[in-house]
Amino acid sequence: MSLLKYETELTGQGAKIYGSECSQVICDIFDMIVRGLRKVAPVLLNISSTSQSCNLVMSRYCTTNLFTDQKQTQFYAKFRPHYTSEIYNTIVEFCKESHSDFDLAVDVGCGSGQSTIPLTEYFKKVIGVDVSENQIANAAQNAENVTFKVSHAENLDFIQSNTVDLVTVAQALHWLDLEKFFSEVFRLLKPGGSFVTYGYGLFKLEPEAADNVVQHFYGNVLGNYWPEGRKIVEEKYMSITLPFPGWRRNDSLAIVKECTIDEFIGYMGSWSALNEYAKANPDINLLDIVRERLETSLISQTNQKAIKVTWPVFMLMGHTPISR
């Protein structure tokens, strides 16, 4: 039977298909795709939902669903690496190049606020925006000049045009509809306003014994559970070009942290791929397995339990023209 017209809806139980001619076999096939091949489903389907605007082929599905799990969100807030003061000094110096007023900064994809709060030291007012209600609920609102909003990055109509000195996106640009988002960025920014997107690439652990254990699980065990956009982060946004004249990169910084095995396991708990793996394999506690492997390899090979983690930092920065 042919399928002349159809619309798909992603639900918690699978996929619903509506159409003028749609056999049960076709419905079952689509349901299997969504359940079993979640990694590629967003690319294959143009997902639409009445409850959330998931119309983009890949990015909006990932953005709205990546951190809806409360436990994962708490791991994210507690264990994700903190951006260093050098990163924010670099951002501030870049803003000074265009004589910024430092009135208003907007941090898009702010998560639970790790990338937002440091901006409050430099700007009179800061707005953190994220599509995840769970992330915003966990945001630390411990500064008087910060406000957090739940919103899609491509529609920030609660902010007036030409009022923003700086728009930042930390570790989230790859989830966005870039054409629509940058149209909104140009609407928001003052003439000479600044845009900075930054993040961290794939970590490196020391000693090497620990790195070998974790890289095995990261790539071999969890490889098929990472969302499509993860590859863009691993490549440090090398495939992304900013729509600003004379924009530039900075790859000179890094985040370095000494941590215990348990602290690193907590960081792993914030990974979206591990969350998806747990859903597909509810009887396997992968974090316990990794913890045991790390303890065994570190004690037997190095006689230590401390881990040094290094994340390479990348920054892409651009100014809007002074006159436009």
PDB file of C-alpha atoms in Angstrom:
ATOM      1  CA  MET A   1       0.000   0.000   0.000  1.00  0.00           C
ATOM      2  CA  SER A   2       1.382   3.424  -0.872  1.00  0.00           C
ATOM      3  CA  LEU A   3       1.787   6.197   1.610  1.00  0.00           C
ATOM      4  CA  LEU A   4       0.583   9.342  -0.140  1.00  0.00           C
ATOM      5  CA  LYS A   5       0.579  11.803   2.721  1.00  0.00           C
ATOM      6  CA  TYR A   6       1.813  11.425   6.245  1.00  0.00           C
ATOM      7  CA  GLU A   7       2.892  13.276   9.344  1.00  0.00           C
ATOM      8  CA  THR A   8       4.950  11.842  12.164  1.00  0.00           C
ATOM      9  CA  GLU A   9       4.746  12.552  15.853  1.00  0.00           C
ATOM     10  CA  LEU A  10       7.398  11.438  18.323  1.00  0.00           C
ATOM     11  CA  THR A  11       5.890  10.253  21.599  1.00  0.00           C
ATOM     12  CA  GLY A  12       7.286   8.743  24.752  1.00  0.00           C
ATOM     13  CA  GLN A  13       6.154   5.330  23.548  1.00  0.00           C
ATOM     14  CA  GLY A  14       7.381   5.532  19.977  1.00  0.00           C
ATOM     15  CA  ALA A  15       6.121   7.094  16.743  1.00  0.00           C
ATOM     16  CA  LYS A  16       2.608   7.902  15.609  1.00  0.00           C
ATOM     17  CA  ILE A  17       1.911   8.290  11.904  1.00  0.00           C
ATOM     18  CA  TYR A  18      -1.089   9.978  10.408  1.00  0.00           C
ATOM     19  CA  GLY A  19      -1.943   9.799   6.735  1.00  0.00           C
ATOM     20  CA  SER A  20      -4.450   9.131   4.051  1.00  0.00           C
ATOM     21  CA  GLU A  21      -3.012   5.675   3.390  1.00  0.00           C
ATOM     22  CA  CYS A  22      -0.882   4.164   6.125  1.00  0.00           C
ATOM     23  CA  SER A  23      -0.686   0.443   6.815  1.00  0.00           C
ATOM     24  CA  GLN A  24       0.095  -1.031  10.228  1.00  0.00           C
ATOM     25  CA  VAL A  25       3.316  -2.451   8.789  1.00  0.00           C
ATOM     26  CA  ILE A  26       4.536   1.025   7.913  1.00  0.00           C
ATOM     27  CA  CYS A  27       3.574   2.279  11.361  1.00  0.00           C
ATOM     28  CA  ASP A  28       5.515  -0.572  12.940  1.00  0.00           C
ATOM     29  CA  ILE A  29       8.563   0.216  10.810  1.00  0.00           C
ATOM     30  CA  PHE A  30       8.528   3.854  11.843  1.00  0.00           C
ATOM     31  CA  ASP A  31       8.070   2.876  15.476  1.00  0.00           C
ATOM     32  CA  MET A  32      11.073   0.562  15.246  1.00  0.00           C
ATOM     33  CA  ILE A  33      13.190   3.325  13.725  1.00  0.00           C
ATOM     34  CA  VAL A  34      12.378   5.715  16.532  1.00  0.00           C
ATOM     35  CA  ARG A  35      12.838   3.127  19.285  1.00  0.00           C
ATOM     36  CA  GLY A  36      15.884   1.257  17.993  1.00  0.00           C
ATOM     37  CA  LEU A  37      17.737   3.825  15.913  1.00  0.00           C
ATOM     38  CA  ARG A  38      17.324   6.963  17.992  1.00  0.00           C
ATOM     39  CA  LYS A  39      20.656   8.275  16.852  1.00  0.00           C
ATOM     40  CA  VAL A  40      19.655   8.546  13.193  1.00  0.00           C
ATOM     41  CA  ALA A  41      15.923   9.034  13.561  1.00  0.00           C
ATOM     42  CA  PRO A  42      16.163  12.825  13.749  1.00  0.00           C
ATOM     43  CA  VAL A  43      18.006  12.842  10.437  1.00  0.00           C
ATOM     44  CA  LEU A  44      15.512  10.547   8.713  1.00  0.00           C
ATOM     45  CA  LEU A  45      12.325  12.115   9.973  1.00  0.00           C
ATOM     46  CA  ASN A  46      10.952  15.616  10.048  1.00  0.00           C
ATOM     47  CA  ILE A  47       9.581  15.314  13.538  1.00  0.00           C
ATOM     48  CA  SER A  48       6.626  17.463  14.531  1.00  0.00           C
ATOM     49  CA  SER A  49       4.986  17.538  17.935  1.00  0.00           C
ATOM     50  CA  THR A  50       2.116  19.505  19.379  1.00  0.00           C
ATOM     51  CA  SER A  51       3.880  19.896  22.715  1.00  0.00           C
ATOM     52  CA  GLN A  52       7.318  20.968  21.476  1.00  0.00           C
ATOM     53  CA  SER A  53       8.577  22.588  18.298  1.00  0.00           C
ATOM     54  CA  CYS A  54      10.740  19.778  16.953  1.00  0.00           C
ATOM     55  CA  ASN A  55      10.512  20.744  13.287  1.00  0.00           C
ATOM     56  CA  LEU A  56      14.202  20.797  12.494  1.00  0.00           C
ATOM     57  CA  VAL A  57      15.497  17.543  11.090  1.00  0.00           C
ATOM     58  CA  MET A  58      18.139  17.027  13.772  1.00  0.00           C
ATOM     59  CA  SER A  59      18.985  19.922  16.008  1.00  0.00           C
ATOM     60  CA  ARG A  60      15.703  20.829  17.659  1.00  0.00           C
ATOM     61  CA  TYR A  61      14.939  17.214  18.641  1.00  0.00           C
ATOM     62  CA  CYS A  62      18.300  17.020  20.373  1.00  0.00           C
ATOM     63  CA  THR A  63      17.908  20.426  21.998  1.00  0.00           C
ATOM     64  CA  THR A  64      14.507  19.792  23.526  1.00  0.00           C
ATOM     65  CA  ASN A  65      15.168  16.253  24.704  1.00  0.00           C
ATOM     66  CA  LEU A  66      18.838  16.182  25.639  1.00  0.00           C
ATOM     67  CA  PHE A  67      18.461  17.145  29.292  1.00  0.00           C
ATOM     68  CA  THR A  68      14.876  16.309  30.186  1.00  0.00           C
ATOM     69  CA  ASP A  69      15.992  13.612  32.637  1.00  0.00           C
ATOM     70  CA  GLN A  70      16.150  15.161  36.113  1.00  0.00           C
ATOM     71  CA  LYS A  71      18.971  12.950  37.405  1.00  0.00           C
ATOM     72  CA  GLN A  72      21.144  13.660  34.369  1.00  0.00           C
ATOM     73  CA  THR A  73      20.485  17.381  34.773  1.00  0.00           C
ATOM     74  CA  GLN A  74      21.670  17.220  38.393  1.00  0.00           C
ATOM     75  CA  PHE A  75      24.839  15.397  37.314  1.00  0.00           C
ATOM     76  CA  TYR A  76      25.336  18.112  34.701  1.00  0.00           C
ATOM     77  CA  ALA A  77      25.045  20.916  37.246  1.00  0.00           C
ATOM     78  CA  LYS A  78      27.373  19.258  39.759  1.00  0.00           C
ATOM     79  CA  PHE A  79      30.091  17.593  37.709  1.00  0.00           C
ATOM     80  CA  ARG A  80      30.502  19.384  34.369  1.00  0.00           C
ATOM     81  CA  PRO A  81      33.836  21.250  34.109  1.00  0.00           C
ATOM     82  CA  HIS A  82      33.743  24.924  35.064  1.00  0.00           C
ATOM     83  CA  TYR A  83      34.935  27.450  32.525  1.00  0.00           C
ATOM     84  CA  THR A  84      38.086  29.222  33.661  1.00  0.00           C
ATOM     85  CA  SER A  85      38.632  32.914  34.367  1.00  0.00           C
ATOM     86  CA  GLU A  86      40.969  33.027  31.358  1.00  0.00           C
ATOM     87  CA  ILE A  87      38.005  32.259  29.107  1.00  0.00           C
ATOM     88  CA  TYR A  88      35.974  35.158  30.478  1.00  0.00           C
ATOM     89  CA  ASN A  89      38.957  37.498  30.402  1.00  0.00           C
ATOM     90  CA  THR A  90      39.309  36.649  26.714  1.00  0.00           C
ATOM     91  CA  ILE A  91      35.611  37.369  26.136  1.00  0.00           C
ATOM     92  CA  VAL A  92      35.777  40.695  27.991  1.00  0.00           C
ATOM     93  CA  GLU A  93      38.878  41.845  26.126  1.00  0.00           C
ATOM     94  CA  PHE A  94      37.184  40.960  22.850  1.00  0.00           C
ATOM     95  CA  CYS A  95      34.149  43.058  23.816  1.00  0.00           C
ATOM     96  CA  LYS A  96      36.412  45.989  24.670  1.00  0.00           C
ATOM     97  CA  GLU A  97      37.731  45.994  21.111  1.00  0.00           C
ATOM     98  CA  SER A  98      34.381  47.400  19.952  1.00  0.00           C
ATOM     99  CA  HIS A  99      33.989  49.703  22.986  1.00  0.00           C
ATOM    100  CA  SER A 100      31.194  47.689  24.586  1.00  0.00           C
ATOM    101  CA  ASP A 101      28.945  49.373  27.151  1.00  0.00           C
ATOM    102  CA  PHE A 102      28.717  46.104  29.140  1.00  0.00           C
ATOM    103  CA  ASP A 103      25.022  46.746  29.774  1.00  0.00           C
ATOM    104  CA  LEU A 104      23.462  43.414  28.772  1.00  0.00           C
ATOM    105  CA  ALA A 105      24.807  39.940  27.989  1.00  0.00           C
ATOM    106  CA  VAL A 106      22.664  37.019  26.835  1.00  0.00           C
ATOM    107  CA  ASP A 107      23.941  33.469  27.364  1.00  0.00           C
ATOM    108  CA  VAL A 108      22.107  31.084  25.033  1.00  0.00           C
ATOM    109  CA  GLY A 109      21.981  27.364  25.840  1.00  0.00           C
ATOM    110  CA  CYS A 110      23.005  28.274  29.374  1.00  0.00           C
ATOM    111  CA  GLY A 111      22.170  24.907  30.931  1.00  0.00           C
ATOM    112  CA  SER A 112      22.219  25.226  34.699  1.00  0.00           C
ATOM    113  CA  GLY A 113      24.147  28.478  34.593  1.00  0.00           C
ATOM    114  CA  GLN A 114      27.827  27.473  34.699  1.00  0.00           C
ATOM    115  CA  SER A 115      28.539  29.685  31.694  1.00  0.00           C
ATOM    116  CA  THR A 116      26.147  32.446  32.781  1.00  0.00           C
ATOM    117  CA  ILE A 117      27.089  33.405  36.331  1.00  0.00           C
ATOM    118  CA  PRO A 118      30.700  34.456  35.517  1.00  0.00           C
ATOM    119  CA  LEU A 119      29.341  37.084  33.112  1.00  0.00           C
ATOM    120  CA  THR A 120      27.579  38.836  35.999  1.00  0.00           C
ATOM    121  CA  GLU A 121      30.955  40.165  37.181  1.00  0.00           C
ATOM    122  CA  TYR A 122      31.334  42.217  34.009  1.00  0.00           C
ATOM    123  CA  PHE A 123      27.836  43.120  32.774  1.00  0.00           C
ATOM    124  CA  LYS A 124      25.145  45.185  34.461  1.00  0.00           C
ATOM    125  CA  LYS A 125      22.523  42.585  33.511  1.00  0.00           C
ATOM    126  CA  VAL A 126      22.779  38.991  32.268  1.00  0.00           C
ATOM    127  CA  ILE A 127      20.048  36.764  30.840  1.00  0.00           C
ATOM    128  CA  GLY A 128      20.548  32.995  30.653  1.00  0.00           C
ATOM    129  CA  VAL A 129      18.363  31.127  28.156  1.00  0.00           C
ATOM    130  CA  ASP A 130      17.860  27.384  27.792  1.00  0.00           C
ATOM    131  CA  VAL A 131      15.185  25.207  26.212  1.00  0.00           C
ATOM    132  CA  SER A 132      15.272  22.708  29.104  1.00  0.00           C
ATOM    133  CA  GLU A 133      13.009  23.470  32.058  1.00  0.00           C
ATOM    134  CA  ASN A 134      15.023  21.029  34.178  1.00  0.00           C
ATOM    135  CA  GLN A 135      18.252  22.864  33.435  1.00  0.00           C
ATOM    136  CA  ILE A 136      16.765  26.250  34.287  1.00  0.00           C
ATOM    137  CA  ALA A 137      15.267  24.816  37.490  1.00  0.00           C
ATOM    138  CA  ASN A 138      18.788  23.794  38.550  1.00  0.00           C
ATOM    139  CA  ALA A 139      20.344  27.139  37.632  1.00  0.00           C
ATOM    140  CA  ALA A 140      22.024  28.847  40.569  1.00  0.00           C
ATOM    141  CA  GLN A 141      20.372  32.250  40.802  1.00  0.00           C
ATOM    142  CA  ASN A 142      22.864  33.598  43.303  1.00  0.00           C
ATOM    143  CA  ALA A 143      23.478  36.953  41.628  1.00  0.00           C
ATOM    144  CA  GLU A 144      21.156  39.948  41.686  1.00  0.00           C
ATOM    145  CA  ASN A 145      21.793  40.905  38.071  1.00  0.00           C
ATOM    146  CA  VAL A 146      20.964  37.569  36.402  1.00  0.00           C
ATOM    147  CA  THR A 147      17.671  36.231  35.043  1.00  0.00           C
ATOM    148  CA  PHE A 148      17.019  32.772  33.599  1.00  0.00           C
ATOM    149  CA  LYS A 149      14.425  32.078  30.917  1.00  0.00           C
ATOM    150  CA  VAL A 150      13.088  28.910  29.260  1.00  0.00           C
ATOM    151  CA  SER A 151      13.061  29.555  25.518  1.00  0.00           C
ATOM    152  CA  HIS A 152      14.233  28.322  22.135  1.00  0.00           C
ATOM    153  CA  ALA A 153      17.386  30.056  20.967  1.00  0.00           C
ATOM    154  CA  GLU A 154      15.872  30.955  17.610  1.00  0.00           C
ATOM    155  CA  ASN A 155      13.041  32.989  19.148  1.00  0.00           C
ATOM    156  CA  LEU A 156      14.095  35.448  21.837  1.00  0.00           C
ATOM    157  CA  ASP A 157      11.303  37.947  21.292  1.00  0.00           C
ATOM    158  CA  PHE A 158      11.215  38.835  24.998  1.00  0.00           C
ATOM    159  CA  ILE A 159      14.478  40.760  24.410  1.00  0.00           C
ATOM    160  CA  GLN A 160      14.305  44.084  22.568  1.00  0.00           C
ATOM    161  CA  SER A 161      16.223  44.636  19.348  1.00  0.00           C
ATOM    162  CA  ASN A 162      19.609  46.406  19.416  1.00  0.00           C
ATOM    163  CA  THR A 163      19.890  46.230  23.216  1.00  0.00           C
ATOM    164  CA  VAL A 164      22.459  43.460  23.730  1.00  0.00           C
ATOM    165  CA  ASP A 165      26.219  43.995  24.027  1.00  0.00           C
ATOM    166  CA  LEU A 166      27.210  40.314  24.022  1.00  0.00           C
ATOM    167  CA  VAL A 167      25.621  37.016  23.003  1.00  0.00           C
ATOM    168  CA  THR A 168      27.418  33.864  24.127  1.00  0.00           C
ATOM    169  CA  VAL A 169      26.807  30.186  23.420  1.00  0.00           C
ATOM    170  CA  ALA A 170      28.821  27.670  25.423  1.00  0.00           C
ATOM    171  CA  GLN A 171      28.965  24.090  24.127  1.00  0.00           C
ATOM    172  CA  ALA A 172      25.537  24.382  22.463  1.00  0.00           C
ATOM    173  CA  LEU A 173      25.812  26.079  19.051  1.00  0.00           C
ATOM    174  CA  HIS A 174      25.824  22.732  17.243  1.00  0.00           C
ATOM    175  CA  TRP A 175      22.235  22.047  18.395  1.00  0.00           C
ATOM    176  CA  LEU A 176      20.789  25.214  16.879  1.00  0.00           C
ATOM    177  CA  ASP A 177      19.284  26.151  13.535  1.00  0.00           C
ATOM    178  CA  LEU A 178      22.179  28.425  12.651  1.00  0.00           C
ATOM    179  CA  GLU A 179      20.435  30.475   9.976  1.00  0.00           C
ATOM    180  CA  LYS A 180      17.490  31.330  12.225  1.00  0.00           C
ATOM    181  CA  PHE A 181      19.644  31.745  15.298  1.00  0.00           C
ATOM    182  CA  PHE A 182      22.109  34.171  13.737  1.00  0.00           C
ATOM    183  CA  SER A 183      19.229  36.183  12.317  1.00  0.00           C
ATOM    184  CA  GLU A 184      18.053  36.569  15.907  1.00  0.00           C
ATOM    185  CA  VAL A 185      21.582  37.393  17.097  1.00  0.00           C
ATOM    186  CA  PHE A 186      21.882  40.226  14.562  1.00  0.00           C
ATOM    187  CA  ARG A 187      18.493  41.532  15.699  1.00  0.00           C
ATOM    188  CA  LEU A 188      19.533  41.572  19.347  1.00  0.00           C
ATOM    189  CA  LEU A 189      23.059  42.955  19.148  1.00  0.00           C
ATOM    190  CA  LYS A 190      23.864  46.629  19.222  1.00  0.00           C
ATOM    191  CA  PRO A 191      26.050  47.983  16.408  1.00  0.00           C
ATOM    192  CA  GLY A 192      29.521  46.733  17.277  1.00  0.00           C
ATOM    193  CA  GLY A 193      28.063  44.074  19.558  1.00  0.00           C
ATOM    194  CA  SER A 194      29.976  40.870  20.219  1.00  0.00           C
ATOM    195  CA  PHE A 195      29.184  37.207  19.639  1.00  0.00           C
ATOM    196  CA  VAL A 196      31.271  34.462  21.233  1.00  0.00           C
ATOM    197  CA  THR A 197      30.697  30.725  21.059  1.00  0.00           C
ATOM    198  CA  TYR A 198      33.027  28.447  22.947  1.00  0.00           C
ATOM    199  CA  GLY A 199      33.336  24.985  24.391  1.00  0.00           C
ATOM    200  CA  TYR A 200      35.670  22.130  25.112  1.00  0.00           C
ATOM    201  CA  GLY A 201      36.672  19.178  22.968  1.00  0.00           C
ATOM    202  CA  LEU A 202      37.375  15.575  23.858  1.00  0.00           C
ATOM    203  CA  PHE A 203      39.118  15.181  27.210  1.00  0.00           C
ATOM    204  CA  LYS A 204      42.494  13.600  27.865  1.00  0.00           C
ATOM    205  CA  LEU A 205      43.158  11.750  31.125  1.00  0.00           C
ATOM    206  CA  GLU A 206      46.368  11.205  33.027  1.00  0.00           C
ATOM    207  CA  PRO A 207      47.703   8.694  33.820  1.00  0.00           C
ATOM    208  CA  GLU A 208      47.422   6.942  30.474  1.00  0.00           C
ATOM    209  CA  ALA A 209      45.953   3.825  32.098  1.00  0.00           C
ATOM    210  CA  ALA A 210      42.865   5.816  33.073  1.00  0.00           C
ATOM    211  CA  ASP A 211      42.595   7.400  29.631  1.00  0.00           C
ATOM    212  CA  ASN A 212      42.680   3.992  27.928  1.00  0.00           C
ATOM    213  CA  VAL A 213      39.811   2.732  30.090  1.00  0.00           C
ATOM    214  CA  VAL A 214      37.559   5.741  29.590  1.00  0.00           C
ATOM    215  CA  GLN A 215      38.259   6.217  25.879  1.00  0.00           C
ATOM    216  CA  HIS A 216      37.226   2.590  25.316  1.00  0.00           C
ATOM    217  CA  PHE A 217      33.845   3.188  26.908  1.00  0.00           C
ATOM    218  CA  TYR A 218      33.449   6.618  25.286  1.00  0.00           C
ATOM    219  CA  GLY A 219      34.038   5.388  21.743  1.00  0.00           C
ATOM    220  CA  ASN A 220      33.480   1.638  21.616  1.00  0.00           C
ATOM    221  CA  VAL A 221      30.670   1.123  24.123  1.00  0.00           C
ATOM    222  CA  LEU A 222      28.799   4.425  23.876  1.00  0.00           C
ATOM    223  CA  GLY A 223      29.710   5.305  20.293  1.00  0.00           C
ATOM    224  CA  ASN A 224      26.286   4.590  18.793  1.00  0.00           C
ATOM    225  CA  TYR A 225      24.475   6.381  21.612  1.00  0.00           C
ATOM    226  CA  TRP A 226      26.021   9.814  21.101  1.00  0.00           C
ATOM    227  CA  PRO A 227      23.759  12.353  19.365  1.00  0.00           C
ATOM    228  CA  GLU A 228      24.741  13.372  15.859  1.00  0.00           C
ATOM    229  CA  GLY A 229      26.032  16.786  16.897  1.00  0.00           C
ATOM    230  CA  ARG A 230      28.688  15.344  19.205  1.00  0.00           C
ATOM    231  CA  LYS A 231      31.141  14.921  16.315  1.00  0.00           C
ATOM    232  CA  ILE A 232      31.058  18.682  15.704  1.00  0.00           C
ATOM    233  CA  VAL A 233      32.180  19.273  19.296  1.00  0.00           C
ATOM    234  CA  GLU A 234      34.946  16.676  19.069  1.00  0.00           C
ATOM    235  CA  GLU A 235      36.225  18.564  16.012  1.00  0.00           C
ATOM    236  CA  LYS A 236      36.113  21.808  18.047  1.00  0.00           C
ATOM    237  CA  TYR A 237      33.694  23.565  15.675  1.00  0.00           C
ATOM    238  CA  MET A 238      36.180  23.458  12.799  1.00  0.00           C
ATOM    239  CA  SER A 239      33.257  23.001  10.400  1.00  0.00           C
ATOM    240  CA  ILE A 240      31.432  26.127  11.630  1.00  0.00           C
ATOM    241  CA  THR A 241      31.887  29.546  10.015  1.00  0.00           C
ATOM    242  CA  LEU A 242      30.582  32.638  11.765  1.00  0.00           C
ATOM    243  CA  PRO A 243      28.629  35.233   9.714  1.00  0.00           C
ATOM    244  CA  PHE A 244      30.709  38.129  11.063  1.00  0.00           C
ATOM    245  CA  PRO A 245      33.377  39.987   9.061  1.00  0.00           C
ATOM    246  CA  GLY A 246      36.857  39.319  10.403  1.00  0.00           C
ATOM    247  CA  TRP A 247      35.729  36.738  12.958  1.00  0.00           C
ATOM    248  CA  ARG A 248      38.463  34.670  14.554  1.00  0.00           C
ATOM    249  CA  ARG A 249      39.283  31.571  16.597  1.00  0.00           C
ATOM    250  CA  ASN A 250      41.203  31.088  19.817  1.00  0.00           C
ATOM    251  CA  ASP A 251      42.482  27.589  20.581  1.00  0.00           C
ATOM    252  CA  SER A 252      45.114  28.502  23.155  1.00  0.00           C
ATOM    253  CA  LEU A 253      43.222  27.709  26.365  1.00  0.00           C
ATOM    254  CA  ALA A 254      42.373  24.546  28.281  1.00  0.00           C
ATOM    255  CA  ILE A 255      40.402  23.418  31.323  1.00  0.00           C
ATOM    256  CA  VAL A 256      42.502  21.273  33.659  1.00  0.00           C
ATOM    257  CA  LYS A 257      41.075  19.536  36.704  1.00  0.00           C
ATOM    258  CA  GLU A 258      42.411  17.108  39.295  1.00  0.00           C
ATOM    259  CA  CYS A 259      39.651  14.782  40.447  1.00  0.00           C
ATOM    260  CA  THR A 260      38.893  11.513  42.159  1.00  0.00           C
ATOM    261  CA  ILE A 261      37.494   8.491  40.370  1.00  0.00           C
ATOM    262  CA  ASP A 262      34.068   9.154  41.867  1.00  0.00           C
ATOM    263  CA  GLU A 263      34.106  12.758  40.639  1.00  0.00           C
ATOM    264  CA  PHE A 264      34.952  11.641  37.120  1.00  0.00           C
ATOM    265  CA  ILE A 265      32.216   9.012  37.273  1.00  0.00           C
ATOM    266  CA  GLY A 266      29.853  11.849  38.193  1.00  0.00           C
ATOM    267  CA  TYR A 267      30.986  13.732  35.084  1.00  0.00           C
ATOM    268  CA  MET A 268      30.287  10.648  32.980  1.00  0.00           C
ATOM    269  CA  GLY A 269      26.800  10.567  34.497  1.00  0.00           C
ATOM    270  CA  SER A 270      26.101  13.879  32.756  1.00  0.00           C
ATOM    271  CA  TRP A 271      26.777  12.398  29.305  1.00  0.00           C
ATOM    272  CA  SER A 272      23.714  12.169  27.081  1.00  0.00           C
ATOM    273  CA  ALA A 273      25.073   8.962  25.518  1.00  0.00           C
ATOM    274  CA  LEU A 274      25.251   7.236  28.882  1.00  0.00           C
ATOM    275  CA  ASN A 275      21.680   8.268  29.599  1.00  0.00           C
ATOM    276  CA  GLU A 276      20.557   6.731  26.296  1.00  0.00           C
ATOM    277  CA  TYR A 277      22.615   3.592  26.964  1.00  0.00           C
ATOM    278  CA  ALA A 278      20.914   3.181  30.351  1.00  0.00           C
ATOM    279  CA  LYS A 279      17.493   3.392  28.717  1.00  0.00           C
ATOM    280  CA  ALA A 280      18.428   0.710  26.185  1.00  0.00           C
ATOM    281  CA  ASN A 281      20.218  -1.480  28.753  1.00  0.00           C
ATOM    282  CA  PRO A 282      18.376  -1.020  32.070  1.00  0.00           C
ATOM    283  CA  ASP A 283      20.002  -4.091  33.639  1.00  0.00           C
ATOM    284  CA  ILE A 284      23.566  -2.832  33.111  1.00  0.00           C
ATOM    285  CA  ASN A 285      25.084  -0.214  35.430  1.00  0.00           C
ATOM    286  CA  LEU A 286      27.810   1.073  33.156  1.00  0.00           C
ATOM    287  CA  LEU A 287      29.100   3.619  35.655  1.00  0.00           C
ATOM    288  CA  ASP A 288      29.827   0.877  38.191  1.00  0.00           C
ATOM    289  CA  ILE A 289      31.696  -1.078  35.526  1.00  0.00           C
ATOM    290  CA  VAL A 290      33.814   1.940  34.551  1.00  0.00           C
ATOM    291  CA  ARG A 291      34.519   2.739  38.203  1.00  0.00           C
ATOM    292  CA  GLU A 292      35.734  -0.814  38.836  1.00  0.00           C
ATOM    293  CA  ARG A 293      37.924  -0.780  35.707  1.00  0.00           C
ATOM    294  CA  LEU A 294      39.437   2.572  36.668  1.00  0.00           C
ATOM    295  CA  GLU A 295      40.185   1.477  40.217  1.00  0.00           C
ATOM    296  CA  THR A 296      41.750  -1.766  39.016  1.00  0.00           C
ATOM    297  CA  SER A 297      43.887  -0.163  36.303  1.00  0.00           C
ATOM    298  CA  LEU A 298      45.044   2.779  38.410  1.00  0.00           C
ATOM    299  CA  ILE A 299      45.974   0.813  41.511  1.00  0.00           C
ATOM    300  CA  SER A 300      47.608  -2.075  39.640  1.00  0.00           C
ATOM    301  CA  GLN A 301      49.538   0.072  37.147  1.00  0.00           C
ATOM    302  CA  THR A 302      50.166   3.371  38.916  1.00  0.00           C
ATOM    303  CA  ASN A 303      49.286   2.808  42.582  1.00  0.00           C
ATOM    304  CA  GLN A 304      47.223   6.015  42.665  1.00  0.00           C
ATOM    305  CA  LYS A 305      43.567   7.050  42.579  1.00  0.00           C
ATOM    306  CA  ALA A 306      43.782  10.677  41.425  1.00  0.00           C
ATOM    307  CA  ILE A 307      42.986  11.586  37.816  1.00  0.00           C
ATOM    308  CA  LYS A 308      44.085  14.657  35.874  1.00  0.00           C
ATOM    309  CA  VAL A 309      41.593  15.675  33.181  1.00  0.00           C
ATOM    310  CA  THR A 310      42.384  18.154  30.399  1.00  0.00           C
ATOM    311  CA  TRP A 311      39.735  19.544  28.062  1.00  0.00           C
ATOM    312  CA  PRO A 312      40.987  21.620  25.089  1.00  0.00           C
ATOM    313  CA  VAL A 313      39.015  24.875  24.821  1.00  0.00           C
ATOM    314  CA  PHE A 314      37.948  26.436  21.521  1.00  0.00           C
ATOM    315  CA  MET A 315      36.485  29.915  21.021  1.00  0.00           C
ATOM    316  CA  LEU A 316      34.917  31.528  17.930  1.00  0.00           C
ATOM    317  CA  MET A 317      34.370  35.293  18.161  1.00  0.00           C
ATOM    318  CA  GLY A 318      32.895  38.011  15.968  1.00  0.00           C
ATOM    319  CA  HIS A 319      31.594  41.599  16.050  1.00  0.00           C
ATOM    320  CA  THR A 320      28.622  43.102  14.263  1.00  0.00           C
ATOM    321  CA  PRO A 321      29.550  46.143  12.128  1.00  0.00           C
ATOM    322  CA  ILE A 322      29.628  49.488  13.954  1.00  0.00           C
ATOM    323  CA  SER A 323      27.293  50.937  11.319  1.00  0.00           C
ATOM    324  CA  ARG A 324      24.659  48.817   9.605  1.00  0.00           C
TER     325      ARG A 324
END
